[in-house]
Amino acid sequence: MEALIPVINKLQEVFNTVGADIIQLPQIVVVGTQSSGKSSVLESLVGRDLLPRGTGIVTRRPLVLQLVNISPEELRKASGDDDGIDAEEWGKFLHTKNKIYTEFSEIRQEIENETERVSGANKGISDEPIHLRIFSPHVVNLTLVDLPGVTKVPVGDQPRDIELQIKDLILRYIGNPNSIILSVTAANTDMATSESLKIAREADPEGRRTLAVITKLDLMDAGTDAMDVLMGRVIPVKLGIIGIVNRSQLDINNKKPVADALKDEYAFLQKKYPSLANRNGTKYLAKTLNRLLMHHIRDCLPELKTRINVLAAQYQSLLNSYGEPVEDKSATLLQLITKFAAEYCQTIEGTAKYIETSELCGGARICYIFHETFGRTLESVDALGGLNTIDILTAIRNATGPRPALFVPEISFELLVKRQIKRLEEPSLRCVELVHEEMQRIIQHCSTYSTQELLRFPKLHDAIVEVVTSLLRRRLPVTNDMVHNLVAIELAYINTKHPDFADACGVLNSNIEEQRRNRLAREPPSALPREKSSKVPSAMSAPAQESAAVASAELEGKPLTKEVQIQNGNQDAASSGGWRGMLKTSSAPKPDDGFAEEKPKQLAAGSPHRGPSVNFLDVRVPVSRKLSAREQRDCEVIERLIKSYFLIVRKNIQDSVPKAVMNFLVNYVKDNLQSELVGQLYKSMLLDDLLTESEDMAQRRKEAADMLKALQRASQVIAEIRETHLW
């Protein structure tokens, strides 16, 4: 298992070169309050003076310290190289590349310089780590992280929220589930008030990753000891509590060697805590940390392998989406144009690689527009919408001219049915507009989901969108004209010999005849009531009376429109249609019809009962009258004919408009899209401009390539581990 820690160190070095924290590697994180002895613990583990020391906040940047144990053979090999290392121990920084530091005072000075370079010369902190590797035959393989100590009050140029900044920095490192927390607490403080244990419990509530270290055992008050604390009776810690003795500031100032300090520590423990001496001290701490880290790495390794493999696959896919740098621009442009045209046509056909699941798009939406939106809209158009009985009657009379009609004039049917057919044009044009909008949406769909390469070249993407939009814009008027023509064709010739229409007329005639017979059977012939029949002049027949009424109304200049109402209760002169009846009806207006001011004598002056002549110019349009049986029959015939023929035309329009849209818009664009794109864009003078990558694309491709290379290297490093190394 000793081989596991160097493996993790290699992985850390691999990922540090790309500056990424995407892999959480096992490591030991040192946590403690300011001046609790964290750096002294690290120096004791290394056995050399290498860290900046002093009062106040000294560690102001995270220090990732990798201890690498080298065997005598490796030491001789390193000394025998061309750039041989003439020292037993040395160090290397990541930021200084391959520079070798054999003097530990130089290492300490470099740490101070690098800290001031980033964090400033005063008391500011930074979260950018310093990476240091120490090679020595006297150390065990460990990876430790020294963090700034927890502080409460800002000093120097520290911000007011320095406490929160340091706490967030600590939680970022100990929040890594693959880390071991080394909680450092001074023995001369109450362990119940330990800030480091409190923070450790926030990240590790169950205490499975926490090891406590009690420093400054020699500085406790006289008459007190740390026996209860070291035995775990005060606050139990699962991984254990280890006590050590640090060098004092005087020892540091006098440059007391660490080796001598370790001897003094051993003597102190034997004298003060003889029963616990073999389970405390710096050497025992180093062995314990080494054992914990190895077991921890063994537990984390399977998940680490999986994580690296998954990330490698993700970055490979990302790099593929960025594409390779363009070498042959002409071929690349033609390839991209062809691919976009193919994706556009496949989206319409429904065979695209990327299919929407949240909403209809492409050909499916066009089908929905044809058969749902357009179909339902046409079905909702009423055949007799905007027409009433009086309109139909007026059209019939206008079509007869000055002569009374013996039959229903055919021209009235044609005029009215054309008016209704014209109403089908607006929904048909709206159908064309909806399909055009969907064809525009397909452009964005292809750009977003299908051809990721287009994102590399924003100018090419914009040019393609412009060409396709222009093509659709040119085809829109052509398609609209065709739809106009379809409606105009139906208006140009009313085919009353249409098979469906002829069948409808036959059914209609039989129905009307049957209804007439039924009506005659229900209404037995009876004479008019005496009081009403006496009011109708016998000299004028019913058809003549009706003609007089129409003539009087037309002379007045007001056609028999909506003022004529069918009233079943009026069986007086209005039913006979005589002009005498109209005069009688007009002479008794309703209070709100606007004629109440006229005096009866004025009407009497023009009445045939009061004078020898009739002035038809003074005869007003009757307010209401009942339609004659013939008028009712004529209106029914026209209504049914209009409805029958309108349904035939609506069926034709519902079938022919989608076909026209497909032929003149959809299929035309599909067939001519690629040739249009090639003709507009595939030009030598446009190559350089169209294939200009976005500014950050090259940078993102380089970063993805570097990360993929690091992940592949990490996978090779882990693959070198044999199963025997795990036990």
Tab-separated table of C-alpha atoms in Angstrom, residues 50 58 107 124 129 217 219 257 350 359 393 435 488 496 608:
chain	number	residue	atom	x	y	z
A	50	LEU	CA	10.916	25.091	5.788
A	58	VAL	CA	1.780	33.810	8.835
A	107	ILE	CA	12.281	27.150	0.241
A	124	GLY	CA	-4.299	39.769	3.280
A	129	PRO	CA	-2.553	27.411	-3.411
A	217	LEU	CA	1.584	19.928	25.880
A	219	LEU	CA	2.854	24.873	28.021
A	257	PRO	CA	17.257	21.558	14.973
A	350	GLY	CA	-39.281	13.649	-39.646
A	359	GLU	CA	-43.403	20.283	-28.782
A	393	LEU	CA	-85.116	37.924	-50.715
A	435	VAL	CA	-46.423	27.189	-42.613
A	488	ALA	CA	-60.645	32.734	-57.808
A	496	THR	CA	-74.257	23.549	-60.998
A	608	PRO	CA	-106.997	56.497	-52.182
